[in-house]
Short mmCIF file of C-alpha atoms in Angstrom, two decimals:
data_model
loop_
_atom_site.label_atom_id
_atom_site.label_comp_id
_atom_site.label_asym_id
_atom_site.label_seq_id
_atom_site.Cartn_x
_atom_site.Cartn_y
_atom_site.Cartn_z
CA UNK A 1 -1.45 44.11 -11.44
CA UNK A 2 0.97 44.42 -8.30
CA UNK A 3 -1.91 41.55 -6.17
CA UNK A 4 -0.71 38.35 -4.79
CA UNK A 5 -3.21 35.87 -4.15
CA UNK A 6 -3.94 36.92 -0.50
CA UNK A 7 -5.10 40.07 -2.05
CA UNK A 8 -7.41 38.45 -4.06
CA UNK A 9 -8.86 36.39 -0.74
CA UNK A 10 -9.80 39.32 0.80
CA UNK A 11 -11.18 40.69 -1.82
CA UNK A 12 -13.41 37.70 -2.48
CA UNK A 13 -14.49 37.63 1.00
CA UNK A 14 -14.94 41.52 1.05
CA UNK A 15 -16.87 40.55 -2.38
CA UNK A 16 -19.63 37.48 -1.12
CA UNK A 17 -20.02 40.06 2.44
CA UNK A 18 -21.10 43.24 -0.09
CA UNK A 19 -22.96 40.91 -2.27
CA UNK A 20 -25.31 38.44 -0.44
CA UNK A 21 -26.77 41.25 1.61
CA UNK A 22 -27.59 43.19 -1.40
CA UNK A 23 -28.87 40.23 -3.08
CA UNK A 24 -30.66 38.02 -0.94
CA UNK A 25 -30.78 39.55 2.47
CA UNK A 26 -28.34 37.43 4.76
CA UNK A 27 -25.38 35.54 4.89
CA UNK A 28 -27.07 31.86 5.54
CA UNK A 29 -28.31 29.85 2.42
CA UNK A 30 -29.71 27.02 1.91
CA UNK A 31 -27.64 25.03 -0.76
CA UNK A 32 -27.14 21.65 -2.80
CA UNK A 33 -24.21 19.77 -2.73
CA UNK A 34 -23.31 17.39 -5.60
CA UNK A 35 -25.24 14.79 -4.70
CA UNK A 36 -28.58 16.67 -3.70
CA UNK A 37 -28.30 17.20 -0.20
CA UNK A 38 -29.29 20.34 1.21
CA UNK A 39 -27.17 22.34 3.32
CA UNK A 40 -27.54 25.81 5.60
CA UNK A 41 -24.42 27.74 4.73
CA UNK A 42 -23.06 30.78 6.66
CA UNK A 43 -20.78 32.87 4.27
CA UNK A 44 -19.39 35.23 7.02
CA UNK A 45 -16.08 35.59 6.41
CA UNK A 46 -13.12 35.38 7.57
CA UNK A 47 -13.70 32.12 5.92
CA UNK A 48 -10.26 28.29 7.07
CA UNK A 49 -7.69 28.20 5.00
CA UNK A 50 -6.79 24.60 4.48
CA UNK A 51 -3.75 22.76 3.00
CA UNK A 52 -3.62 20.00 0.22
CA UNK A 53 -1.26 18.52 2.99
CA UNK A 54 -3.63 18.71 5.51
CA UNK A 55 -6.93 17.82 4.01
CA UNK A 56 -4.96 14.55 2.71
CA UNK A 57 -3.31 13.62 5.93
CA UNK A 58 -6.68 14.09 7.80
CA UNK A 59 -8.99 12.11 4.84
CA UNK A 60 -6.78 9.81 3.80
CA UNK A 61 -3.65 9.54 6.72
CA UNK A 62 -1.21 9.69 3.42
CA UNK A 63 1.58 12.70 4.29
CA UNK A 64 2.24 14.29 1.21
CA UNK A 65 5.45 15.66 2.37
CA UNK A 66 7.36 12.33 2.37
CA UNK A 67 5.80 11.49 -1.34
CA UNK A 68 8.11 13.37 -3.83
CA UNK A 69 7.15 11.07 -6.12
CA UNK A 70 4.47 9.77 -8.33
CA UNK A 71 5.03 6.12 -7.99
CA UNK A 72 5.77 7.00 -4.12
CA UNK A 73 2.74 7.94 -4.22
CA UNK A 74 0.65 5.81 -6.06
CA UNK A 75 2.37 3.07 -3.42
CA UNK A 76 0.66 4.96 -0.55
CA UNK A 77 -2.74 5.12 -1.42
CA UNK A 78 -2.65 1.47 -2.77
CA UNK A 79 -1.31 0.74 0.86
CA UNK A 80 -4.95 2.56 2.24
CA UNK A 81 -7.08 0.60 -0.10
CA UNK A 82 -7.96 4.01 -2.29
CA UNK A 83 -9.25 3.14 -5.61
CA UNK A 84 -8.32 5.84 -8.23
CA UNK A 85 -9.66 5.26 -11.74
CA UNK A 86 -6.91 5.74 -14.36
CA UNK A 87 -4.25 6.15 -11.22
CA UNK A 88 -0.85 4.75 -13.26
CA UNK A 89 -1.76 7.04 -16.21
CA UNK A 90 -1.65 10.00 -14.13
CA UNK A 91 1.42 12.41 -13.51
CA UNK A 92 1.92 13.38 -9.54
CA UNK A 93 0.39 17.05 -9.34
CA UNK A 94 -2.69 15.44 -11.15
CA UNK A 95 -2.89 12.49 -8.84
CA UNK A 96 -2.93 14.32 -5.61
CA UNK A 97 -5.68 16.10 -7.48
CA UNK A 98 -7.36 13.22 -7.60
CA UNK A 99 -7.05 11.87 -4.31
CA UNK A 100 -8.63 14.79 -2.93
CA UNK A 101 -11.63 14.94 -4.87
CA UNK A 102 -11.26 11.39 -3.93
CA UNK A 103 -11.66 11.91 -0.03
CA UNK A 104 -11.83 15.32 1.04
CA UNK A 105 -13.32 17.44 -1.27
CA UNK A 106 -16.70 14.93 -0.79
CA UNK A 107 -16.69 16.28 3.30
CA UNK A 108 -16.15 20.44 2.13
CA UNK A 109 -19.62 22.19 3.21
CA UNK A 110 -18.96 25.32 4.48
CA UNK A 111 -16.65 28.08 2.26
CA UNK A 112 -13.44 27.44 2.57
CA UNK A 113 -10.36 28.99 0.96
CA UNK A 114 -8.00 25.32 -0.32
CA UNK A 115 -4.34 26.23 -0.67
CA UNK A 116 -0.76 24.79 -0.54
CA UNK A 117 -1.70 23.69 -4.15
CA UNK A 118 0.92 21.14 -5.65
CA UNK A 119 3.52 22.83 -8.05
CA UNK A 120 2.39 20.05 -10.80
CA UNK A 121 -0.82 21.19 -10.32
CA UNK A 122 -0.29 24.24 -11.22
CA UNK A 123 1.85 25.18 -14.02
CA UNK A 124 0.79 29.10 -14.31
CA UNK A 125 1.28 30.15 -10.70
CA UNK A 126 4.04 31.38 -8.73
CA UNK A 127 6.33 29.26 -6.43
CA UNK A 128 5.49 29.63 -3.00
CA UNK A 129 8.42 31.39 -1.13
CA UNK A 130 8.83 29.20 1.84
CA UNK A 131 8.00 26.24 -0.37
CA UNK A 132 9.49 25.57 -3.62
CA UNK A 133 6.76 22.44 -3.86
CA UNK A 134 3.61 24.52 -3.57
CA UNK A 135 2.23 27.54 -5.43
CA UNK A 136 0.77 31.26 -4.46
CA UNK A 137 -3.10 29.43 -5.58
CA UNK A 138 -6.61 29.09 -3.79
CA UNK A 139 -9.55 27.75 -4.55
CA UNK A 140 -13.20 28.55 -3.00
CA UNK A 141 -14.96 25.68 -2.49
CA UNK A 142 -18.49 25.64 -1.36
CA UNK A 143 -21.02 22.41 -0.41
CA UNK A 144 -18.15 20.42 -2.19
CA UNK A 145 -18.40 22.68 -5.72
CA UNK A 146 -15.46 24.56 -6.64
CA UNK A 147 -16.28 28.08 -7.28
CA UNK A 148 -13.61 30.32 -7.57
CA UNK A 149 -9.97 29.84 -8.29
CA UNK A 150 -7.03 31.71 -8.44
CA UNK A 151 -3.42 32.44 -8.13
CA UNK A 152 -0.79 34.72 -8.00
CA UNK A 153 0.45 34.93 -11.92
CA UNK A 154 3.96 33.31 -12.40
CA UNK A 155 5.96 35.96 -14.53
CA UNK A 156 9.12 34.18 -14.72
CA UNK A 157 9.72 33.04 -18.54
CA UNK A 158 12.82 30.69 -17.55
CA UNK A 159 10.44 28.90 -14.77
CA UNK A 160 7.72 29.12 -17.36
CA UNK A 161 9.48 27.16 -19.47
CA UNK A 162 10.48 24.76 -17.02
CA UNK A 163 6.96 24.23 -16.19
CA UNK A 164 5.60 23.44 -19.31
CA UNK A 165 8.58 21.25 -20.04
CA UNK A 166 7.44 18.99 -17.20
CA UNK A 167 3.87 19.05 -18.56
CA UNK A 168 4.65 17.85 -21.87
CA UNK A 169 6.96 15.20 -20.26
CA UNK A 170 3.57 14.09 -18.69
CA UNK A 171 1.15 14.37 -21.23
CA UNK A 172 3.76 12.41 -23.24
CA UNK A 173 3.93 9.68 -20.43
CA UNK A 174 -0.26 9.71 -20.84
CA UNK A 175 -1.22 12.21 -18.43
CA UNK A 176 -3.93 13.17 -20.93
CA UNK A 177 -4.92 16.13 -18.20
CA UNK A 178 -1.39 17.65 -18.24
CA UNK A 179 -0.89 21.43 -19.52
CA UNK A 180 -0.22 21.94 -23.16
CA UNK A 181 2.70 24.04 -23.40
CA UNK A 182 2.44 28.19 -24.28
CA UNK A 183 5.65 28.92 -26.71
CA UNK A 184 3.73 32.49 -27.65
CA UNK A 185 3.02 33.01 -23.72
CA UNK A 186 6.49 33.00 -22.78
CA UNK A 187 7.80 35.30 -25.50
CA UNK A 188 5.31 37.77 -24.41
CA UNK A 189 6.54 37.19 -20.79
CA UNK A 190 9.46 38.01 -21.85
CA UNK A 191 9.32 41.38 -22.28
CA UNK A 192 8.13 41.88 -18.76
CA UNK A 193 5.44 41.51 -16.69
CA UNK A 194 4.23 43.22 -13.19
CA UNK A 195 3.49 41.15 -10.76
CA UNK A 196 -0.18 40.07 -11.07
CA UNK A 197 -3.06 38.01 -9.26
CA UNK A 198 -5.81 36.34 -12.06
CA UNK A 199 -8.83 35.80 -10.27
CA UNK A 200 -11.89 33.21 -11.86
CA UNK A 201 -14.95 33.11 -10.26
CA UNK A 202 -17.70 29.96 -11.99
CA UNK A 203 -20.77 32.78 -12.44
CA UNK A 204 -22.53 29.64 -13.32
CA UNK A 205 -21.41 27.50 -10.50
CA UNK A 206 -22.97 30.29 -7.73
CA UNK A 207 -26.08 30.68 -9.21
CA UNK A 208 -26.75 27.38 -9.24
CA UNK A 209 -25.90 26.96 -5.83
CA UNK A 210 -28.35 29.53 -4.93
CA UNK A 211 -31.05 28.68 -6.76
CA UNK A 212 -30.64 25.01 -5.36
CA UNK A 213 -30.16 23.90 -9.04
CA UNK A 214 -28.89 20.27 -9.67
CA UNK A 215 -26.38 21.43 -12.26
#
């Protein structure tokens, strides 16, 4: 209660700087990626912050900016040759998802905090203030595994509502990994809520990493 998600970044990286000392020793470790290859990592924080926006425009040269929309969009990366399995069943926060893990999240090593999260993405987190098409959201990915993710709450039942309107509107076009809409979740919201940061960390996901573990 009363965190925004840059709380919760420093207090993951005040979190991995307590703990790998205590556990292990140093900061450096030797981890797998995805596909097996070993890496030497260096978890001293302060750790990039990196944009949806500019992770695509780098990987892919697509500017997400000028793409409002899903078929916009689906245009574009047809343009660069991107294969996409599944692309025209896919809503637009869901397919940006998938162009990343497409062609950047393959080239993440190092930790890095991804932000700038698309609002379809990310139906439970607050509207960025400077940008209504983003959310208040990171995610900690490591040797291209996602480890940790998480947001500053959205406590707004009328945007809530809004949100989960436009997921049903794409699970019912065949987004199949669209939200399912919360009616009990909003009527608790509205009775109030602080502002709040939810934090998930993948336990699993870390110690596998550090024990060099294929899954």
């Amino acid at each position: 209660a009363y965190w925004n998600y840059e709380d919760n970044m420093r207090f993951t990286e005040e979190m991995f700087s307590y703990m790998f000392p205590k556990l292990i020793g140093t900061m450096k470790v030797d981890v797998k990626d995805k596909e097996g290859e070993t890496h030497t990592i260096d978890f001293t924080a302060p750790w990039p912050r990196v944009t949806f926006q500019e992770l695509i425009l780098k990987d892919a040269g697509i500017d997400l900016s000028k793409h409002t929309t899903v078929e916009s969009l689906r245009e574009a990366i047809t343009e660069k040759g991107i294969k996409i399995d599944g692309m025209n069943h896919l809503g637009l926060g869901n397919l940006i998802d998938h162009l990343y893990k497409k062609v950047s999240r393959p080239k993440l090593i190092s930790p890095i905090f991804l932000i700038g999260h698309p609002l379809e993405l990310s139906p439970l987190a607050r509207k960025n203030d400077t940008n209504p098409n983003i959310v208040d959201r990171f995610q900690l990915v490591v040797a291209t595994w996602e480890v940790l993710n998480a947001y500053s709450e959205l406590v707004d039942p009328i945007d809530q509502t809004q949100r989960f309107d436009a997921q049903s509107s794409a699970k019912d076009a065949g987004d199949t990994e669209a939200h399912s809409k919360d009616d009990e979740y909003v009527e608790s919201m509205e009775y109030g809520m602080p502002p709040i940061s939810g934090f998930g960390m993948g336990i699993d996901r870390m110690v596998t990493l550090l024990t060099q573990q294929d899954n």
